[in-house]
Short mmCIF file of C-alpha atoms and ligand atoms in Angstrom, two decimals:
data_model
loop_
_atom_site.label_atom_id
_atom_site.label_comp_id
_atom_site.label_asym_id
_atom_site.label_seq_id
_atom_site.Cartn_x
_atom_site.Cartn_y
_atom_site.Cartn_z
CA MET A 1 16.26 -20.97 -8.18
CA LEU A 2 15.98 -21.57 -11.00
CA LYS A 3 18.64 -24.48 -11.40
CA ASN A 4 18.83 -28.67 -12.76
CA LEU A 5 15.14 -27.75 -14.60
CA SER A 6 13.60 -30.80 -16.27
CA PHE A 7 12.34 -30.47 -20.25
CA TRP A 8 8.74 -30.31 -18.64
CA GLU A 9 10.04 -27.31 -16.50
CA LYS A 10 11.50 -25.40 -18.89
CA SER A 11 9.13 -25.93 -21.58
CA THR A 12 6.26 -25.36 -19.74
CA TYR A 13 7.23 -22.37 -17.04
CA LEU A 14 10.03 -20.99 -18.53
CA GLU A 15 8.92 -20.91 -22.60
CA GLY A 16 7.26 -18.27 -25.13
CA ILE A 17 6.66 -16.02 -22.15
CA ASP A 18 4.44 -13.28 -23.48
CA LEU A 19 4.61 -11.22 -20.36
CA ALA A 20 6.61 -11.54 -17.62
CA VAL A 21 5.75 -9.41 -14.45
CA VAL A 22 8.39 -8.35 -11.70
CA GLY A 23 7.06 -8.45 -8.75
CA SER A 24 3.83 -9.98 -7.07
CA GLY A 25 2.56 -7.26 -5.10
CA ILE A 26 -0.80 -5.80 -5.61
CA VAL A 27 0.08 -4.02 -8.68
CA GLY A 28 1.78 -7.09 -10.30
CA LEU A 29 -1.10 -9.22 -10.00
CA ASN A 30 -3.29 -6.37 -11.01
CA ALA A 31 -1.38 -5.90 -14.16
CA ALA A 32 -1.36 -9.70 -14.67
CA ILE A 33 -4.80 -10.49 -14.40
CA THR A 34 -5.55 -7.14 -16.73
CA PHE A 35 -3.43 -8.23 -19.38
CA LYS A 36 -4.67 -11.89 -19.16
CA GLU A 37 -8.41 -10.39 -19.25
CA LYS A 38 -7.33 -8.82 -22.54
CA HIS A 39 -5.53 -11.86 -24.18
CA PRO A 40 -6.92 -15.09 -22.74
CA LYS A 41 -3.67 -16.95 -24.32
CA ALA A 42 -1.47 -14.86 -23.63
CA LYS A 43 1.54 -16.64 -21.25
CA VAL A 44 1.72 -14.65 -18.22
CA VAL A 45 4.34 -15.05 -15.66
CA VAL A 46 5.13 -13.39 -12.52
CA LEU A 47 8.28 -13.74 -11.06
CA GLU A 48 8.66 -13.05 -7.32
CA ARG A 49 11.50 -12.78 -4.98
CA GLY A 50 10.22 -14.04 -2.04
CA VAL A 51 7.91 -16.74 -1.02
CA PHE A 52 5.10 -13.82 0.12
CA PRO A 53 5.14 -10.68 -2.08
CA SER A 54 8.15 -9.22 -0.01
CA GLY A 55 7.47 -5.44 -0.19
CA ALA A 56 4.83 -3.64 0.96
CA SER A 57 1.50 -5.69 0.00
CA THR A 58 1.11 -8.32 2.72
CA LYS A 59 3.00 -6.20 5.27
CA ASN A 60 0.75 -3.17 4.80
CA ALA A 61 -1.65 -1.36 7.79
CA GLY A 62 -5.15 -2.24 5.22
CA PHE A 63 -6.18 0.97 5.58
CA ALA A 64 -8.70 1.20 2.73
CA CYS A 65 -8.20 5.25 2.44
CA PHE A 66 -8.24 7.87 0.39
CA GLY A 67 -6.63 11.15 2.18
CA SER A 68 -6.86 12.75 5.46
CA VAL A 69 -7.96 16.61 5.90
CA SER A 70 -4.39 17.99 6.95
CA GLU A 71 -2.81 15.43 3.83
CA LEU A 72 -5.16 16.54 1.51
CA LEU A 73 -4.65 20.23 2.43
CA ASP A 74 -0.71 19.47 2.46
CA ASP A 75 -1.35 18.16 -1.09
CA PHE A 76 -3.43 20.73 -1.97
CA GLU A 77 -0.64 23.67 -1.06
CA GLN A 78 2.06 21.60 -3.27
CA MET A 79 0.39 19.96 -6.35
CA GLY A 80 -3.20 22.72 -6.56
CA GLU A 81 -6.70 21.31 -6.52
CA THR A 82 -6.67 19.39 -10.10
CA ALA A 83 -3.76 17.29 -9.45
CA VAL A 84 -5.30 16.46 -5.75
CA LEU A 85 -8.79 15.83 -6.78
CA ASP A 86 -7.40 13.86 -9.47
CA LEU A 87 -5.24 11.71 -7.10
CA VAL A 88 -8.49 11.28 -4.58
CA GLU A 89 -10.64 9.93 -7.51
CA LYS A 90 -7.88 7.41 -8.63
CA ARG A 91 -7.88 6.47 -5.14
CA TRP A 92 -11.54 5.75 -4.55
CA SER A 93 -11.84 4.12 -8.16
CA GLY A 94 -9.23 2.14 -7.46
CA LEU A 95 -10.71 1.27 -3.68
CA GLU A 96 -14.03 0.45 -5.41
CA ARG A 97 -11.89 -1.77 -8.51
CA LEU A 98 -10.37 -3.76 -5.62
CA ARG A 99 -13.43 -4.58 -3.97
CA GLN A 100 -15.58 -5.38 -7.05
CA ARG A 101 -12.60 -7.76 -8.55
CA CYS A 102 -12.06 -9.05 -5.01
CA GLY A 103 -15.25 -9.48 -3.39
CA ASP A 104 -15.56 -7.74 0.23
CA GLU A 105 -15.55 -11.10 1.92
CA TRP A 106 -12.64 -12.29 0.59
CA ILE A 107 -10.50 -9.11 1.48
CA ASP A 108 -12.29 -8.71 5.17
CA TYR A 109 -13.40 -5.34 4.20
CA GLN A 110 -15.03 -3.90 7.14
CA TRP A 111 -16.39 -0.27 7.09
CA HIS A 112 -16.02 1.58 10.40
CA GLY A 113 -15.24 5.09 9.53
CA GLY A 114 -11.81 6.69 9.67
CA PHE A 115 -10.28 9.29 12.46
CA GLU A 116 -7.43 11.81 11.86
CA LEU A 117 -6.37 13.16 15.85
CA PHE A 118 -5.01 16.62 16.29
CA LEU A 119 -3.13 17.03 20.08
CA LYS A 120 -4.39 19.46 22.12
CA GLU A 121 -1.29 21.92 21.48
CA ASP A 122 -1.64 21.25 17.88
CA ILE A 123 -1.97 24.35 16.25
CA SER A 124 -2.53 22.92 12.60
CA TYR A 125 -5.92 21.94 13.42
CA GLU A 126 -6.63 25.49 13.61
CA LYS A 127 -5.91 25.35 9.82
CA CYS A 128 -7.34 22.39 9.08
CA GLU A 129 -10.86 22.42 10.25
CA PRO A 130 -12.05 25.54 7.86
CA TYR A 131 -10.96 23.31 5.18
CA ILE A 132 -13.58 20.95 6.29
CA PRO A 133 -16.34 22.27 4.11
CA PHE A 134 -14.10 23.09 1.10
CA PHE A 135 -12.99 19.18 1.18
CA ASN A 136 -16.82 18.04 1.67
CA GLU A 137 -17.92 19.88 -1.75
CA LYS A 138 -15.00 18.74 -3.72
CA LEU A 139 -14.98 15.27 -2.79
CA GLY A 140 -18.68 14.93 -2.43
CA PRO A 141 -19.36 14.21 -6.04
CA ILE A 142 -16.17 11.63 -5.99
CA ILE A 143 -17.70 9.60 -3.43
CA GLY A 144 -21.09 9.96 -3.66
CA ALA A 145 -21.31 11.11 -0.20
CA LYS A 146 -22.08 14.32 1.55
CA GLY A 147 -20.43 15.64 4.77
CA ILE A 148 -17.70 13.00 4.57
CA PHE A 149 -15.57 15.01 6.72
CA SER A 150 -16.78 16.31 10.15
CA LYS A 151 -15.38 17.77 13.50
CA MET A 152 -15.80 15.09 15.90
CA ASP A 153 -18.21 16.99 19.11
CA GLN A 154 -16.56 14.47 21.52
CA PRO A 155 -13.02 14.21 20.66
CA GLN A 156 -12.44 12.61 24.39
CA ILE A 157 -14.92 9.50 23.68
CA PHE A 158 -11.87 7.09 22.59
CA GLY A 159 -10.12 7.78 26.45
CA PHE A 160 -7.20 9.03 24.07
CA GLY A 161 -4.79 11.26 26.13
CA LYS A 162 -3.41 14.37 24.83
CA VAL A 163 -5.85 15.07 22.15
CA GLY A 164 -7.42 17.67 21.58
CA ASN A 165 -9.48 17.54 18.15
CA ILE A 166 -10.72 14.51 16.02
CA ILE A 167 -12.21 14.87 12.31
CA TYR A 168 -14.36 12.09 11.00
CA ASN A 169 -14.27 10.52 7.96
CA CYS A 170 -17.44 8.59 7.55
CA ALA A 171 -16.23 6.68 4.19
CA GLU A 172 -12.44 5.06 5.33
CA GLY A 173 -12.87 1.45 5.54
CA GLN A 174 -10.32 -1.19 6.18
CA ILE A 175 -9.17 -4.31 4.89
CA ASN A 176 -7.00 -7.53 5.74
CA PRO A 177 -3.64 -7.03 3.69
CA ALA A 178 -2.72 -10.99 2.96
CA LYS A 179 -6.27 -11.92 2.39
CA MET A 180 -6.74 -9.41 -0.45
CA MET A 181 -3.05 -10.76 -1.77
CA GLY A 182 -4.10 -14.28 -1.42
CA ARG A 183 -7.89 -13.65 -3.50
CA LEU A 184 -5.64 -11.93 -6.16
CA GLN A 185 -3.48 -14.99 -6.08
CA PHE A 186 -6.27 -17.44 -6.28
CA LEU A 187 -7.86 -15.34 -9.58
CA ALA A 188 -4.55 -15.13 -11.38
CA ILE A 189 -3.76 -18.61 -10.81
CA GLN A 190 -7.48 -19.74 -12.15
CA MET A 191 -7.34 -17.81 -15.05
CA GLY A 192 -3.44 -19.63 -15.85
CA ILE A 193 -1.05 -17.27 -14.47
CA GLN A 194 1.84 -18.54 -13.08
CA ILE A 195 3.25 -16.85 -10.07
CA LEU A 196 7.13 -18.25 -9.54
CA THR A 197 8.31 -17.44 -6.19
CA GLY A 198 11.88 -17.47 -5.36
CA VAL A 199 13.00 -15.80 -8.59
CA THR A 200 15.13 -12.48 -8.00
CA VAL A 201 15.00 -10.67 -11.61
CA THR A 202 18.95 -8.97 -11.39
CA THR A 203 18.87 -6.98 -15.05
CA PHE A 204 16.51 -6.71 -18.17
CA GLU A 205 17.46 -5.85 -21.76
CA GLU A 206 15.65 -5.25 -24.54
CA SER A 207 17.00 -6.61 -27.81
CA ASP A 208 15.42 -7.97 -31.18
CA ASN A 209 11.92 -7.43 -29.85
CA GLN A 210 12.59 -9.31 -26.99
CA VAL A 211 13.30 -8.94 -23.46
CA GLU A 212 16.29 -11.02 -22.01
CA ILE A 213 15.76 -11.22 -17.70
CA ALA A 214 18.80 -12.08 -15.67
CA ILE A 215 17.86 -13.93 -12.74
CA GLU A 216 20.13 -14.66 -9.27
CA ASN A 217 21.87 -18.00 -9.70
CA SER A 218 20.02 -19.01 -12.39
CA ASP A 219 20.12 -18.77 -16.27
CA PRO A 220 18.30 -16.12 -17.74
CA ILE A 221 14.97 -16.45 -19.56
CA LYS A 222 13.19 -14.41 -22.32
CA ALA A 223 9.82 -12.95 -22.77
CA ALA A 224 8.16 -10.91 -25.17
CA LYS A 225 7.37 -7.96 -22.70
CA VAL A 226 8.22 -7.29 -19.23
CA LEU A 227 6.30 -5.30 -16.60
CA ILE A 228 8.45 -4.15 -13.60
CA ALA A 229 5.99 -3.62 -10.67
CA THR A 230 8.76 -3.62 -7.54
CA ASN A 231 7.86 -0.64 -6.20
CA GLY A 232 10.14 0.23 -3.38
CA LEU A 233 12.78 -1.83 -4.50
CA THR A 234 12.97 -0.60 -7.69
CA ARG A 235 16.24 1.23 -7.46
CA LYS A 236 18.15 -2.20 -7.05
CA LEU A 237 16.92 -2.44 -10.47
CA ILE A 238 17.04 0.95 -12.29
CA PRO A 239 19.42 2.59 -10.37
CA ASN A 240 18.89 6.65 -11.73
CA ILE A 241 14.78 6.11 -11.04
CA THR A 242 12.93 8.92 -9.13
CA LEU A 243 11.92 7.08 -6.67
CA ALA A 244 13.01 6.65 -3.06
CA PRO A 245 12.37 3.28 -0.58
CA ALA A 246 10.67 4.38 2.81
CA ARG A 247 11.04 1.40 5.38
CA ASN A 248 7.68 1.59 7.64
CA GLN A 249 7.73 -0.37 10.85
CA VAL A 250 4.66 -1.83 12.45
CA LEU A 251 3.58 -3.56 16.23
CA ILE A 252 0.55 -5.22 17.29
CA THR A 253 -0.57 -5.81 20.70
CA GLU A 254 -2.02 -8.50 22.45
CA PRO A 255 -5.75 -8.97 22.28
CA ILE A 256 -7.05 -5.89 24.39
CA PRO A 257 -10.31 -7.13 26.43
CA ASN A 258 -13.04 -4.55 26.35
CA LEU A 259 -11.06 -2.74 23.49
CA LYS A 260 -13.57 0.24 22.12
CA LEU A 261 -12.09 1.59 19.63
CA LYS A 262 -12.82 0.30 15.96
CA GLY A 263 -11.65 2.42 12.69
CA THR A 264 -8.51 3.74 11.10
CA PHE A 265 -6.78 5.88 12.39
CA HIS A 266 -4.22 8.92 11.18
CA PHE A 267 -1.84 11.06 12.95
CA ASP A 268 0.95 13.67 12.29
CA GLU A 269 -0.27 13.96 8.77
CA GLY A 270 -0.61 10.63 8.23
CA TYR A 271 3.14 9.65 9.21
CA TYR A 272 1.62 7.99 12.05
CA TYR A 273 -1.53 5.37 11.50
CA PHE A 274 -3.24 2.74 13.79
CA ARG A 275 -6.51 0.64 13.80
CA ASN A 276 -8.43 -2.42 15.47
CA PHE A 277 -7.37 -5.53 14.07
CA GLU A 278 -10.39 -7.73 15.95
CA ASN A 279 -9.67 -6.57 19.59
CA ARG A 280 -5.73 -5.57 18.84
CA ILE A 281 -4.26 -2.42 18.13
CA LEU A 282 -1.96 -2.41 14.89
CA LEU A 283 -0.14 0.87 14.90
CA GLY A 284 3.08 1.79 12.48
CA GLY A 285 4.76 4.45 10.94
CA ALA A 286 6.65 7.17 12.64
CA ARG A 287 9.12 7.24 9.96
CA ASN A 288 9.32 11.23 9.69
CA LYS A 289 11.07 10.64 13.33
CA ALA A 290 14.16 9.29 11.61
CA LYS A 291 13.66 10.17 7.83
CA ILE A 292 17.35 9.35 6.54
CA ALA A 293 17.51 6.03 8.60
CA GLU A 294 14.51 4.80 7.09
CA THR A 295 15.07 5.90 3.52
CA THR A 296 16.07 2.29 3.11
CA ASP A 297 14.98 -0.57 1.35
CA GLU A 298 16.42 -3.11 3.96
CA PHE A 299 13.72 -4.46 6.02
CA GLY A 300 14.25 -4.10 10.05
CA LEU A 301 13.50 -2.94 12.97
CA THR A 302 15.17 -0.32 15.05
CA PRO A 303 15.00 0.58 18.94
CA PHE A 304 14.31 4.13 18.40
CA ILE A 305 11.32 3.69 15.79
CA GLN A 306 9.72 1.10 17.85
CA ASN A 307 10.20 3.23 21.24
CA THR A 308 8.61 6.43 19.34
CA LEU A 309 5.42 3.98 18.11
CA GLU A 310 5.45 2.67 21.71
CA GLU A 311 5.31 5.80 23.48
CA PHE A 312 2.89 6.61 21.59
CA LEU A 313 0.90 3.50 22.40
CA ARG A 314 1.04 4.04 25.80
CA THR A 315 0.58 7.89 25.92
CA VAL A 316 -1.94 8.96 23.55
CA ILE A 317 -3.73 6.20 21.91
CA LEU A 318 -3.75 3.74 25.75
CA PRO A 319 -3.06 6.34 28.47
CA ASN A 320 -2.37 4.10 31.64
CA GLN A 321 -3.55 1.21 30.60
CA PRO A 322 -1.06 -1.76 30.54
CA VAL A 323 -0.72 -3.46 26.84
CA GLU A 324 1.63 -6.00 25.91
CA ILE A 325 3.29 -6.25 22.10
CA ALA A 326 2.77 -9.47 20.67
CA HIS A 327 4.58 -8.94 17.13
CA ARG A 328 6.41 -6.34 15.24
CA TRP A 329 7.06 -6.36 11.65
CA SER A 330 9.04 -3.56 8.76
CA GLY A 331 7.74 -3.17 5.12
CA ILE A 332 9.02 -1.57 2.10
CA LEU A 333 7.18 1.01 0.05
CA GLY A 334 8.30 3.59 -2.58
CA VAL A 335 7.76 7.25 -2.63
CA GLY A 336 8.73 10.06 -4.62
CA ASN A 337 8.98 14.08 -4.58
CA GLN A 338 5.76 13.94 -6.17
CA LYS A 339 2.75 11.61 -5.03
CA ALA A 340 1.39 10.21 -8.77
CA PRO A 341 2.96 6.75 -9.47
CA ILE A 342 5.89 6.08 -12.59
CA VAL A 343 3.69 4.21 -14.81
CA GLU A 344 5.66 4.53 -18.36
CA LYS A 345 7.36 2.44 -21.30
CA LEU A 346 11.41 2.38 -21.06
CA SER A 347 11.53 0.76 -24.37
CA ASP A 348 8.90 -0.85 -26.95
CA ASN A 349 8.13 -3.62 -24.62
CA ILE A 350 9.26 -3.41 -21.29
CA GLY A 351 7.56 -0.89 -18.54
CA ILE A 352 7.51 0.14 -15.23
CA ALA A 353 4.25 1.15 -12.80
CA VAL A 354 5.83 1.87 -9.02
CA ARG A 355 6.20 4.27 -6.61
CA LEU A 356 3.17 3.75 -4.91
CA GLY A 357 3.37 5.92 -1.45
CA GLY A 358 1.56 5.15 1.03
CA MET A 359 -2.00 4.54 -0.15
CA GLY A 360 -1.36 1.48 -2.81
CA VAL A 361 -4.17 0.09 -1.48
CA ALA A 362 -6.15 2.09 -2.84
CA ILE A 363 -4.32 3.11 -6.64
CA GLY A 364 -2.90 -0.53 -6.92
CA SER A 365 -5.80 -2.45 -8.66
CA LEU A 366 -5.56 1.03 -11.60
CA VAL A 367 -1.89 0.97 -11.19
CA GLY A 368 -1.56 -2.34 -12.82
CA GLU A 369 -4.34 -1.93 -14.79
CA GLU A 370 -2.60 0.83 -16.52
CA GLY A 371 0.70 -0.95 -16.29
CA ALA A 372 -1.07 -3.97 -18.51
CA ASN A 373 -2.31 -1.72 -20.68
CA LEU A 374 0.80 0.30 -21.72
CA LEU A 375 2.12 -3.23 -23.37
C1 LIG B 1 3.99 -0.90 6.92
C2 LIG B 1 3.10 -0.55 5.28
C3 LIG B 1 1.73 -0.12 5.88
C4 LIG B 1 1.35 0.56 4.57
N1 LIG B 1 -0.21 0.71 4.92
C5 LIG B 1 -1.13 1.10 3.79
C6 LIG B 1 -2.31 1.30 4.16
O1 LIG B 1 -2.79 1.01 5.41
N2 LIG B 1 -2.99 1.65 3.09
C7 LIG B 1 -2.01 1.68 1.71
O2 LIG B 1 -3.05 2.23 0.74
N3 LIG B 1 -1.37 1.51 1.69
C8 LIG B 1 -0.29 1.25 2.90
N4 LIG B 1 1.15 1.04 2.27
C9 LIG B 1 1.32 0.91 0.90
C10 LIG B 1 1.09 -0.35 0.15
O3 LIG B 1 1.22 -1.33 0.98
C11 LIG B 1 1.91 0.08 -0.92
O4 LIG B 1 1.61 1.01 -1.88
C12 LIG B 1 1.09 -1.30 -1.89
O5 LIG B 1 1.57 -2.52 -1.49
C13 LIG B 1 2.63 -1.02 -3.26
O6 LIG B 1 2.57 -2.21 -4.06
P1 LIG B 1 3.32 -2.56 -5.06
O7 LIG B 1 2.88 -3.95 -5.85
O8 LIG B 1 4.20 -1.64 -5.74
O9 LIG B 1 4.43 -3.29 -4.58
P2 LIG B 1 5.13 -4.47 -3.69
O10 LIG B 1 4.01 -4.54 -2.65
O11 LIG B 1 6.31 -3.76 -2.51
O12 LIG B 1 5.77 -5.54 -4.04
C14 LIG B 1 6.64 -5.44 -5.27
C15 LIG B 1 6.88 -6.51 -5.27
O13 LIG B 1 8.28 -7.09 -6.39
C16 LIG B 1 9.21 -7.88 -5.58
N5 LIG B 1 10.54 -7.51 -5.82
C17 LIG B 1 11.05 -6.47 -5.57
N6 LIG B 1 12.17 -6.50 -6.18
C18 LIG B 1 12.13 -7.96 -7.37
C19 LIG B 1 13.30 -8.34 -7.90
N7 LIG B 1 13.98 -7.79 -8.09
N8 LIG B 1 13.18 -9.63 -8.27
C20 LIG B 1 11.58 -10.44 -8.19
N9 LIG B 1 11.10 -9.80 -7.36
C21 LIG B 1 11.04 -8.67 -6.91
C22 LIG B 1 9.11 -7.73 -4.21
O14 LIG B 1 9.04 -8.79 -3.28
C23 LIG B 1 7.91 -7.62 -3.79
O15 LIG B 1 6.75 -8.74 -3.90
C24 LIG B 1 1.51 0.31 3.54
C25 LIG B 1 3.08 0.41 2.96
C26 LIG B 1 4.27 -0.49 4.27
C27 LIG B 1 5.08 -0.79 4.08
#
């Protein structure tokens, strides 16, 4: 809350702002950093409602991924080849940009590959398998690798229950999302960008070449330019935007002795995802099993989704092995009828960079850069 401000606080933090970015997730911080790189003398302020980024960027599963075969095939049927390849290109170069900007050691980047699971009775595998050579040929030049996807000859190697087939992706990695955001915060602060937390923007309006930003329980502030980077929570600020919030619930187990499983795992066209974190399993998703209830921007856990995830954990991932749940949480992402994000100007000095979908770790850096370049 910006109340009872001193002269110093007002003049140092809140006056003469060249760019105010609303939202300190991966997009907001990349936008702020890019703008400051281009305009080193500019005063750039990031306004964040939470103590931490409070949407998706510190709550996600940390897959550094660009699409499994079933997801790509589904996109291919809906969007056509050019649009899918364009999306993959953006995801891959976004991941490279993130790793280059942050440094692998700072974000705990690890490469263990990715795996897409198909249950024994799942006929979608018969549809996906013939497309492996096709996607290898099309994605090879983008990723810079041959044979990215391959059918695993021994799908039983992980001891999964009910799983009949696995497609391996040799180019997928994983990160620690909170470390990623910590590194971006460090880089931003080092450049002189101010990140103000506990500041909830309620409205914004441009007049006379300035943008007035209304803040909950505080006096308004002014900025020359504003970028909205609020992703899944954007409808509160712009009710008619073509974006829906999508809650994703996650759980993580207690350490599991002798856990062999390493990597990032996709199931049910990416609606379920799990990975190892050290010797624990992180599992999330299943929002397709309760789409209406999970189309919400309220954080929270529901017995239905948590039980669905736990059943998957106990029957598919670790059948017949006792395992304790250590922690559960939720995050909100922004989805739409298209997978492409919305990066556009709302007026001369207001831009928006939102609707990151389920692969924001991959595209967040570039979407932030594009948002900054709009202004
Ligand atoms: C559980 C979960 C798992 C995921 N797993 C993966 C994964 O493994 N790999 C992957 O690539 N992607 C994953 N994603 C998606 C990815 O995390 C997001 O696409 C990405 O983080 C979006 O970044 P963002 O900066 O656009 O939004 P956010 O990180 O949501 O940032 C928006 C920020 O705006 C702030 N804000 C909102 N409204 C206001 C306001 N009015 N005033 C001030 N501040 C405001 C919010 O508090 C928030 O910090 C996952 C998402 C979730 C929820």
